[in-house]
PDB file of C-alpha atoms in Angstrom:
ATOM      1  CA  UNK A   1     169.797  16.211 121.902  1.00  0.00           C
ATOM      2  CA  UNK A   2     167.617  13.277 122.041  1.00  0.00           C
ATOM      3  CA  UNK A   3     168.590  12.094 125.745  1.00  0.00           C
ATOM      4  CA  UNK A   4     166.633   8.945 127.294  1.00  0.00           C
ATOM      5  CA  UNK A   5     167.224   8.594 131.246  1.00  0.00           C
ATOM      6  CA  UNK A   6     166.350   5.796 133.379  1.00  0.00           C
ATOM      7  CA  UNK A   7     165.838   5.466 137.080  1.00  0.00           C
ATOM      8  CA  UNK A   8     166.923   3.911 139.412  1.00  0.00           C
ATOM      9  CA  UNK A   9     170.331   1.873 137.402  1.00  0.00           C
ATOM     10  CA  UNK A  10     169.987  -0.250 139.637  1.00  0.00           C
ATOM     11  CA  UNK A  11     167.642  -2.106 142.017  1.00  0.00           C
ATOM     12  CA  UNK A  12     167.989  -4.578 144.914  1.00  0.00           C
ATOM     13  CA  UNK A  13     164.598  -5.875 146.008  1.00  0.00           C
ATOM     14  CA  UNK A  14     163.282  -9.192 147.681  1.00  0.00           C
ATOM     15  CA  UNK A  15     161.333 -11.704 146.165  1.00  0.00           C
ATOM     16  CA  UNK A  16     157.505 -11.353 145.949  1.00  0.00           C
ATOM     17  CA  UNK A  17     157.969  -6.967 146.229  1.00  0.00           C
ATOM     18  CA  UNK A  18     157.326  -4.618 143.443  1.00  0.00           C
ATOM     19  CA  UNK A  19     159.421  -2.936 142.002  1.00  0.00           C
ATOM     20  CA  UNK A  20     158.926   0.564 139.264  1.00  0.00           C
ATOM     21  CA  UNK A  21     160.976   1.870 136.649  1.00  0.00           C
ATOM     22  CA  UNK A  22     160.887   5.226 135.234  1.00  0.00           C
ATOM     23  CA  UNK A  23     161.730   6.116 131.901  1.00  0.00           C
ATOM     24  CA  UNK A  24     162.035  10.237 130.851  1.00  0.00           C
ATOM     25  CA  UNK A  25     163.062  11.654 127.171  1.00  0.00           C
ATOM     26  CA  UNK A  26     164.654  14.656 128.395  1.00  0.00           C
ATOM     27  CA  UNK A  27     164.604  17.224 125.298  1.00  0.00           C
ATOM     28  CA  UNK A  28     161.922  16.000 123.204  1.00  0.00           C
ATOM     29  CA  UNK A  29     158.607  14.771 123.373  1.00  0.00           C
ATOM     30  CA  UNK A  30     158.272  10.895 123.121  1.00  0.00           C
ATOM     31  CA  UNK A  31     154.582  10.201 121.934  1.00  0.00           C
ATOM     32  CA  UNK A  32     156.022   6.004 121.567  1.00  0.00           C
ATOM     33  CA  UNK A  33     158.218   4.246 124.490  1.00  0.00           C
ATOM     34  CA  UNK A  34     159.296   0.900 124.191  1.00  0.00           C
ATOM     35  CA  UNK A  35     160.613  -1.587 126.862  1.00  0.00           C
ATOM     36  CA  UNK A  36     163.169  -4.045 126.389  1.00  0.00           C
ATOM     37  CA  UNK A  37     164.315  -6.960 128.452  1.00  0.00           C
ATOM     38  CA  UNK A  38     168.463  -8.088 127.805  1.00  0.00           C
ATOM     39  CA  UNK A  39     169.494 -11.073 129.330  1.00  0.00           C
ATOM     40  CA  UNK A  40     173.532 -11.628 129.851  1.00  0.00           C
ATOM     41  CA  UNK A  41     175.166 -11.936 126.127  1.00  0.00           C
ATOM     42  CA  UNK A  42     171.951 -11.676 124.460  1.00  0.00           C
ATOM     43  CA  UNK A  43     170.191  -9.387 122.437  1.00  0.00           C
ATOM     44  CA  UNK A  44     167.288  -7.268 123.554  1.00  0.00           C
ATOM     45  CA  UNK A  45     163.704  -8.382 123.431  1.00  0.00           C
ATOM     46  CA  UNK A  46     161.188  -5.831 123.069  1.00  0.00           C
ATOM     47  CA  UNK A  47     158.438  -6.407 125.572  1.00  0.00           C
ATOM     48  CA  UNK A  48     155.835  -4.164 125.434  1.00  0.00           C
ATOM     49  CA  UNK A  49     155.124  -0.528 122.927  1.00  0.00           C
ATOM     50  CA  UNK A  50     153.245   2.307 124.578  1.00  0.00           C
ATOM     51  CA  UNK A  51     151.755   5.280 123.217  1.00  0.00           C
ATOM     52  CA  UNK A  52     150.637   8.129 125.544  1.00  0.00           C
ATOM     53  CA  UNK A  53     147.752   7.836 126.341  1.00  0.00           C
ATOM     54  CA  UNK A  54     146.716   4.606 125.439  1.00  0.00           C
ATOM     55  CA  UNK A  55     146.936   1.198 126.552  1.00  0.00           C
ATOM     56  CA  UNK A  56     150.508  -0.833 126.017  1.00  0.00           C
ATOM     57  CA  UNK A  57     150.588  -3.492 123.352  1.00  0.00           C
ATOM     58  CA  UNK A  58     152.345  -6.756 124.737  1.00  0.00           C
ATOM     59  CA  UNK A  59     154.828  -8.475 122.882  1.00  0.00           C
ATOM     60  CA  UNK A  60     153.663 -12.773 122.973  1.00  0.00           C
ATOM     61  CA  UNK A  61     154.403 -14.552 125.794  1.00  0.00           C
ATOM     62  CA  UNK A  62     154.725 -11.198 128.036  1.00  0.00           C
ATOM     63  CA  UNK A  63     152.323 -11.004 131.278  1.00  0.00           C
ATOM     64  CA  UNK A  64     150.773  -7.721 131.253  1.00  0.00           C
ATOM     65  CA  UNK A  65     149.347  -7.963 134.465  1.00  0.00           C
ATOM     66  CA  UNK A  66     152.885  -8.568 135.710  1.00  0.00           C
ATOM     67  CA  UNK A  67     154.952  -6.170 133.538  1.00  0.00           C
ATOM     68  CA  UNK A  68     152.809  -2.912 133.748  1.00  0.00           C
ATOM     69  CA  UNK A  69     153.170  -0.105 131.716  1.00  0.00           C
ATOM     70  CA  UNK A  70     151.816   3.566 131.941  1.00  0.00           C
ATOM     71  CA  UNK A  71     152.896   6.480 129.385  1.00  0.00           C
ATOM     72  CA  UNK A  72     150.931   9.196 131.498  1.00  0.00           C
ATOM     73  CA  UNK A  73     152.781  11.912 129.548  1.00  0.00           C
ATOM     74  CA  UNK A  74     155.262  12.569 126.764  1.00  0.00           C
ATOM     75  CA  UNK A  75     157.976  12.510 128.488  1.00  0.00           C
ATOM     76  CA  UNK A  76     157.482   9.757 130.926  1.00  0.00           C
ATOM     77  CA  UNK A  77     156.709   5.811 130.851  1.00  0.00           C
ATOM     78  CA  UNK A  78     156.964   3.604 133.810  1.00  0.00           C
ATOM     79  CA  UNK A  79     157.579  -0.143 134.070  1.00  0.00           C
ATOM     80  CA  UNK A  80     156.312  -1.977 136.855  1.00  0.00           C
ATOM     81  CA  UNK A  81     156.885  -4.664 137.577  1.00  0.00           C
ATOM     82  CA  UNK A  82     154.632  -6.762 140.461  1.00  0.00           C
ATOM     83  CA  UNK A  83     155.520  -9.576 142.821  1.00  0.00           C
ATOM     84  CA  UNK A  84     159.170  -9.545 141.274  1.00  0.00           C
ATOM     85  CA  UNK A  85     160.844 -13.346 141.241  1.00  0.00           C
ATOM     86  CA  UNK A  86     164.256 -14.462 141.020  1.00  0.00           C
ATOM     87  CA  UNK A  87     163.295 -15.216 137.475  1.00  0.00           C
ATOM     88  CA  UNK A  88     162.828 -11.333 136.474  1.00  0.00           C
ATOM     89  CA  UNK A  89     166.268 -10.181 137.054  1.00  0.00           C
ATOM     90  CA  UNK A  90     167.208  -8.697 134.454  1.00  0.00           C
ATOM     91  CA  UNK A  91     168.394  -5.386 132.272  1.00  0.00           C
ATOM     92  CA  UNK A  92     165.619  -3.369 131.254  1.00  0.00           C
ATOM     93  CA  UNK A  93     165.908  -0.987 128.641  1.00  0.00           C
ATOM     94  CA  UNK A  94     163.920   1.307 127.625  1.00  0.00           C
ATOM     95  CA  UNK A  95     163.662   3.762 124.333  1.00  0.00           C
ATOM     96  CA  UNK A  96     161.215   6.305 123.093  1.00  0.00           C
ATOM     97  CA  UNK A  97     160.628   7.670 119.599  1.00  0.00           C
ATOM     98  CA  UNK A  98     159.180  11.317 118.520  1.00  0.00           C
ATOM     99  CA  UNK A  99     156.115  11.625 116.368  1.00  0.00           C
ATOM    100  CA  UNK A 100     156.185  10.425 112.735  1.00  0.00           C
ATOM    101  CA  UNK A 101     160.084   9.544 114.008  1.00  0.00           C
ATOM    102  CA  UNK A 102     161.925   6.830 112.792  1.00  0.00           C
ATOM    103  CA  UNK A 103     164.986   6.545 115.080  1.00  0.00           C
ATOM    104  CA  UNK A 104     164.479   5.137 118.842  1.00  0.00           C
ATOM    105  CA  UNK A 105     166.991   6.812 121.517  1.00  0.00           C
ATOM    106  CA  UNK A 106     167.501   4.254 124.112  1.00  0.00           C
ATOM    107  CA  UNK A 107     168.232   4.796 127.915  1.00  0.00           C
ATOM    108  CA  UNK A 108     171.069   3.459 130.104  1.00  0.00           C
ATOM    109  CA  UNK A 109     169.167   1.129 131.288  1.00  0.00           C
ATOM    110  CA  UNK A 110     168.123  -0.779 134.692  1.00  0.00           C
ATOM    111  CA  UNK A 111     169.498  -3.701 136.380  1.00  0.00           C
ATOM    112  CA  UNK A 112     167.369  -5.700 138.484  1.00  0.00           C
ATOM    113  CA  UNK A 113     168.351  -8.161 141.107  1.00  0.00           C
ATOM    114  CA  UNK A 114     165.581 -10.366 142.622  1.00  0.00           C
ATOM    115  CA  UNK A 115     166.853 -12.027 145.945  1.00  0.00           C
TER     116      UNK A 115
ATOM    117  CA  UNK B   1     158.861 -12.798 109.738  1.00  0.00           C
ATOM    118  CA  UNK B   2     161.630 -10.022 110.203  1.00  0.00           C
ATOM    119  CA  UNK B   3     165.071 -10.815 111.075  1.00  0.00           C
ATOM    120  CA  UNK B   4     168.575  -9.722 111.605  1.00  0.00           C
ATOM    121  CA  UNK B   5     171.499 -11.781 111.337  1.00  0.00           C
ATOM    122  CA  UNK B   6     174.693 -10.637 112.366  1.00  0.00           C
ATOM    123  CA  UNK B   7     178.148 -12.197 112.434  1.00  0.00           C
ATOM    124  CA  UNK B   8     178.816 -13.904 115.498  1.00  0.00           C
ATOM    125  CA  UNK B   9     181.309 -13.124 118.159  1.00  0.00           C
ATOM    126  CA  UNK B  10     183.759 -12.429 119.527  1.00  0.00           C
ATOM    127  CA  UNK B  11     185.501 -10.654 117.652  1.00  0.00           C
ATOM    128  CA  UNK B  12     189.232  -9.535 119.063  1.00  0.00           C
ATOM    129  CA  UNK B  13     191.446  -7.175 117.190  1.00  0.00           C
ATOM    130  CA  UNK B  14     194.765  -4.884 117.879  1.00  0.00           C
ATOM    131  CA  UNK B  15     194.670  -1.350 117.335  1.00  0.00           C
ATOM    132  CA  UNK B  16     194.636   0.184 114.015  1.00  0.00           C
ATOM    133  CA  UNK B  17     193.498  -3.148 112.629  1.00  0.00           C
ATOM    134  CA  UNK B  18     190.357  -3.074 109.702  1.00  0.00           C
ATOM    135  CA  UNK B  19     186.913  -4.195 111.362  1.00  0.00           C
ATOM    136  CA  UNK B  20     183.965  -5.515 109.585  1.00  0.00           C
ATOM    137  CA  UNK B  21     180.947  -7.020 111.369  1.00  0.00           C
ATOM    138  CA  UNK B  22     178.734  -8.559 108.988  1.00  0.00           C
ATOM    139  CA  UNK B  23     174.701  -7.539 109.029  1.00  0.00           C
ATOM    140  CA  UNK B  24     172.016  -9.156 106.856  1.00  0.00           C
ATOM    141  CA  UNK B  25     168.241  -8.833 107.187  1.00  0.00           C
ATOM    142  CA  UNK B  26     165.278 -10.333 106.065  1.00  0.00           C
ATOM    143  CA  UNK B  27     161.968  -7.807 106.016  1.00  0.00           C
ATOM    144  CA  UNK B  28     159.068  -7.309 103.411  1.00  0.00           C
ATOM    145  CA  UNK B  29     159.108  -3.922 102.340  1.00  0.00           C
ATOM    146  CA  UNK B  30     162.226  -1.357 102.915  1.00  0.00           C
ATOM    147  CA  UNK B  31     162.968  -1.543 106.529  1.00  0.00           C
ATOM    148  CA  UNK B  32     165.093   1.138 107.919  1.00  0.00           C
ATOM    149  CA  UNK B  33     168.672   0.108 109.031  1.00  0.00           C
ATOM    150  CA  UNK B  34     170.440   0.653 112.186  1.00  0.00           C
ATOM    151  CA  UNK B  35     174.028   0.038 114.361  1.00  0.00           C
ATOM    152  CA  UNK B  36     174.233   0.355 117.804  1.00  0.00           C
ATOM    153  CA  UNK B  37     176.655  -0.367 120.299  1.00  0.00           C
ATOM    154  CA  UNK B  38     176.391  -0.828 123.728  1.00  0.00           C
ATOM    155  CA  UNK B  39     179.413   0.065 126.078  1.00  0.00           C
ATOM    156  CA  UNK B  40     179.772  -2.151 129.422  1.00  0.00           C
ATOM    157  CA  UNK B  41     177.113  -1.980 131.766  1.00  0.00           C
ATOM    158  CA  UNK B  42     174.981   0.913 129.291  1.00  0.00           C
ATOM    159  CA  UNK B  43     172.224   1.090 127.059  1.00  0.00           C
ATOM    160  CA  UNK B  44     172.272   1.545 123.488  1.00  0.00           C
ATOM    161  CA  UNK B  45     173.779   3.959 121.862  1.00  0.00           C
ATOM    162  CA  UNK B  46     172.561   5.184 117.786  1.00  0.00           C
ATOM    163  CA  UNK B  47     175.981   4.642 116.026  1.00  0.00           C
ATOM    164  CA  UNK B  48     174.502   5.515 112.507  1.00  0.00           C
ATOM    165  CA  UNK B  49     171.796   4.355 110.610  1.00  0.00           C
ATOM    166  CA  UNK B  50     170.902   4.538 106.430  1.00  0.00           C
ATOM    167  CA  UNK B  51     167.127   4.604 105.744  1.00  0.00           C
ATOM    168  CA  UNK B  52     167.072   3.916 101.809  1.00  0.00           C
ATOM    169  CA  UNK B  53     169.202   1.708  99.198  1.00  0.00           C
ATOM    170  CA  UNK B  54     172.379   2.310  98.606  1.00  0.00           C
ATOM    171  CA  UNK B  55     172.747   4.981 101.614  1.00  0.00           C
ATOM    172  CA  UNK B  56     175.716   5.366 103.389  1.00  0.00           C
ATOM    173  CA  UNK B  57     175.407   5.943 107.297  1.00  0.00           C
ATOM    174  CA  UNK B  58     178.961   6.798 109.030  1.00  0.00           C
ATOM    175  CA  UNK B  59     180.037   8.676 112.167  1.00  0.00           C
ATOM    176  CA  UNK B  60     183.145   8.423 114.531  1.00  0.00           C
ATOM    177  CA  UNK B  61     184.937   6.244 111.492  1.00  0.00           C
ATOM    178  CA  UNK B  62     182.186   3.672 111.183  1.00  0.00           C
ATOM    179  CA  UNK B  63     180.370   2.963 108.181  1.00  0.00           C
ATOM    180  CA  UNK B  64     177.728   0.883 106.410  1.00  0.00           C
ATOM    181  CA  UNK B  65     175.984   1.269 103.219  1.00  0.00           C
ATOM    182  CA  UNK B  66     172.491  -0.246 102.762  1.00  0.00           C
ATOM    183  CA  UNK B  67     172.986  -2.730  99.999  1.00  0.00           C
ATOM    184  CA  UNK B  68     169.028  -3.867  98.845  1.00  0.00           C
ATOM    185  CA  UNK B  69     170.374  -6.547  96.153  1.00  0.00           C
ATOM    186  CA  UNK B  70     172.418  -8.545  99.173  1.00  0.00           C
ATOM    187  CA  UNK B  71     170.326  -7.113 101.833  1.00  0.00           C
ATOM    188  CA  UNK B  72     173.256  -6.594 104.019  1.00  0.00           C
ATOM    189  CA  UNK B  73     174.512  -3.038 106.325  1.00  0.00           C
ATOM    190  CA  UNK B  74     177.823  -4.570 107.322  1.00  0.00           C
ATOM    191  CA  UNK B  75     179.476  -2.299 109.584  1.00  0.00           C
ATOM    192  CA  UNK B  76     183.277  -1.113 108.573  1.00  0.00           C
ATOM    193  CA  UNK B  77     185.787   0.808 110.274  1.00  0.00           C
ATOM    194  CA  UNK B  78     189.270   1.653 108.727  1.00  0.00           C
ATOM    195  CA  UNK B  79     191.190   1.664 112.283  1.00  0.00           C
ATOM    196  CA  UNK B  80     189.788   0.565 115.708  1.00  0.00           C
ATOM    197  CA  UNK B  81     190.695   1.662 118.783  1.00  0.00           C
ATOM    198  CA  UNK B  82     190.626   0.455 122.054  1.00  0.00           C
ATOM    199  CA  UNK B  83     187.815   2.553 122.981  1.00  0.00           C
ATOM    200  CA  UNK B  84     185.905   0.810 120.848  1.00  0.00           C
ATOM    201  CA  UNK B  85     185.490  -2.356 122.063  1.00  0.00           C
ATOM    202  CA  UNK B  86     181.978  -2.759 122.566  1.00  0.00           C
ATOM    203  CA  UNK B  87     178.481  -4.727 121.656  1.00  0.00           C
ATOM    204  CA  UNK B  88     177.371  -4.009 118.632  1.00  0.00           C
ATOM    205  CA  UNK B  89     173.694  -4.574 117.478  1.00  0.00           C
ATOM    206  CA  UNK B  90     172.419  -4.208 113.827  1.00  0.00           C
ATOM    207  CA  UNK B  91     168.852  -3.404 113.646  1.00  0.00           C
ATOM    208  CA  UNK B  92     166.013  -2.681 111.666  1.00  0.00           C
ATOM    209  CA  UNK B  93     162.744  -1.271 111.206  1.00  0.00           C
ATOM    210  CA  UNK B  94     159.871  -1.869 109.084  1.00  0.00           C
ATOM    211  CA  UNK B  95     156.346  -0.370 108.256  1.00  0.00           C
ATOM    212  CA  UNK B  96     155.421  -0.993 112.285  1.00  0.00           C
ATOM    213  CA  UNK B  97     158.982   0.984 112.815  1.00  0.00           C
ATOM    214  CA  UNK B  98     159.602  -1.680 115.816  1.00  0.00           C
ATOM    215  CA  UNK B  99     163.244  -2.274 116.011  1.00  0.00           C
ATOM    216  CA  UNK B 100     164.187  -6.320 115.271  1.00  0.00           C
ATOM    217  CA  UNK B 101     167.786  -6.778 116.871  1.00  0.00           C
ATOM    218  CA  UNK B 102     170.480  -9.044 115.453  1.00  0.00           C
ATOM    219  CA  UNK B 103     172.517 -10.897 118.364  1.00  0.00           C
ATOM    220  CA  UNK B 104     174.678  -8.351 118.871  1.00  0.00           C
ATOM    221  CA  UNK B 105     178.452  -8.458 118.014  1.00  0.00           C
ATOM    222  CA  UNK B 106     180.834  -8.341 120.899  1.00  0.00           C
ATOM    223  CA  UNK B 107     184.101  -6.391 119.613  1.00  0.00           C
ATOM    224  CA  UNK B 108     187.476  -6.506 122.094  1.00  0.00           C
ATOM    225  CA  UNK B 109     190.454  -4.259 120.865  1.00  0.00           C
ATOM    226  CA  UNK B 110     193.697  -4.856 122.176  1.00  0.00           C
ATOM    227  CA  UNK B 111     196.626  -1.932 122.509  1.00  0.00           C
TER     228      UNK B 111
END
């Protein structure tokens, strides 16, 4: 139980495109999704928590009119992000959490490659 | 604020040899306490986690035990094997249950 997926693994895209992210709990219902950014050797930084239904809240120093979020339903959050740079390439990981849950279940991930 | 700090790596080891990967955190209140580990090119994985003093998490041979006087959850495991070479990331949450990440741990076992 308690699968995360994450599509696509992996994306190609040119400079100045946009480029979305989807993020699914498979076998529960994830009422909080978070989004994480992992740089090469480093840890992950959460960038943004969203809780269907409702606006995203924006870690500091995030762009939230870059980075877009949308947690339409329980099961689904999607990352967008707009006018992609070199600069954004990156892993993105998400992870989503049931109701009153304490325990996030991550997903694969996505690798992004800005040209 | 809260923090994790974890020892640095990386850590290489043979096979059957005793692992520890030290884990201390900083938090006001009684966070909740977590190990990943992240396999090449993958997410994170939940590798166990102990949500009160003095609980023991453990699965697949790892364990840590939530120690509140040294507020440490150092991860031990009797006998590695290659297959688990990894990252490993302590974590922990607190009243906003948002995970803070240590640095992650990178583990190498060789045969």
């Amino acid at each position: 139980g308690a699968v995360v997926s994450q599509h696509p693994s992996w994306v190609i895209c040119k400079s100045g495109t946009s480029v979305k992210i989807e993020c699914r709990s498979l076998d529960f219902q994830a009422t909080t999704m978070f989004w994480y950014r992992q740089f090469p050797k480093q840890s992950l930084m959460l960038m943004a928590t969203s809780n269907e239904g409702s606006k995203a809240t924006y870690e500091q120093g995030v762009e939230k009119d870059k980075f877009l979020i949308n947690h339409a339903s329980l099961t689904l959050s999607t990352l967008t992000v707009t006018s992609a740079h070199p600069e954004d390439s990156s892993f993105y990981i998400c992870s989503a959490r049931e109701q009153g849950g304490k325990t996030q279940y991550f997903g694969p991930g996505t690798r992004l490659l800005v040209l | 604020g809260d923090s994790v700090t974890q020892m640095e790596g990386p850590v290489t080891l043979s096979e059957e040899a005793f692992l520890t990967i030290n884990c201390t955190y900083t938090a006001t209140g009684y966070p909740s306490l977590f190990w990943y580990v992240q396999y090449p090119g993958e997410g994170l994985q939940l590798l166990l986690k102990a949500t009160k003093a003095d609980d023991k998490g453990s699965n697949k041979g790892f364990e840590a035990t939530y120690r509140k006087e040294t507020t440490s959850f150092h991860l031990e495991k009797g006998s590695v094997q290659v297959s688990d070479s990894a990252v490993y990331f302590c974590a922990q949450a607190g009243s906003a249950r948002q995970l803070t990440f240590g640095s992650g741990t990178q583990l190498t076992v060789l045969p």
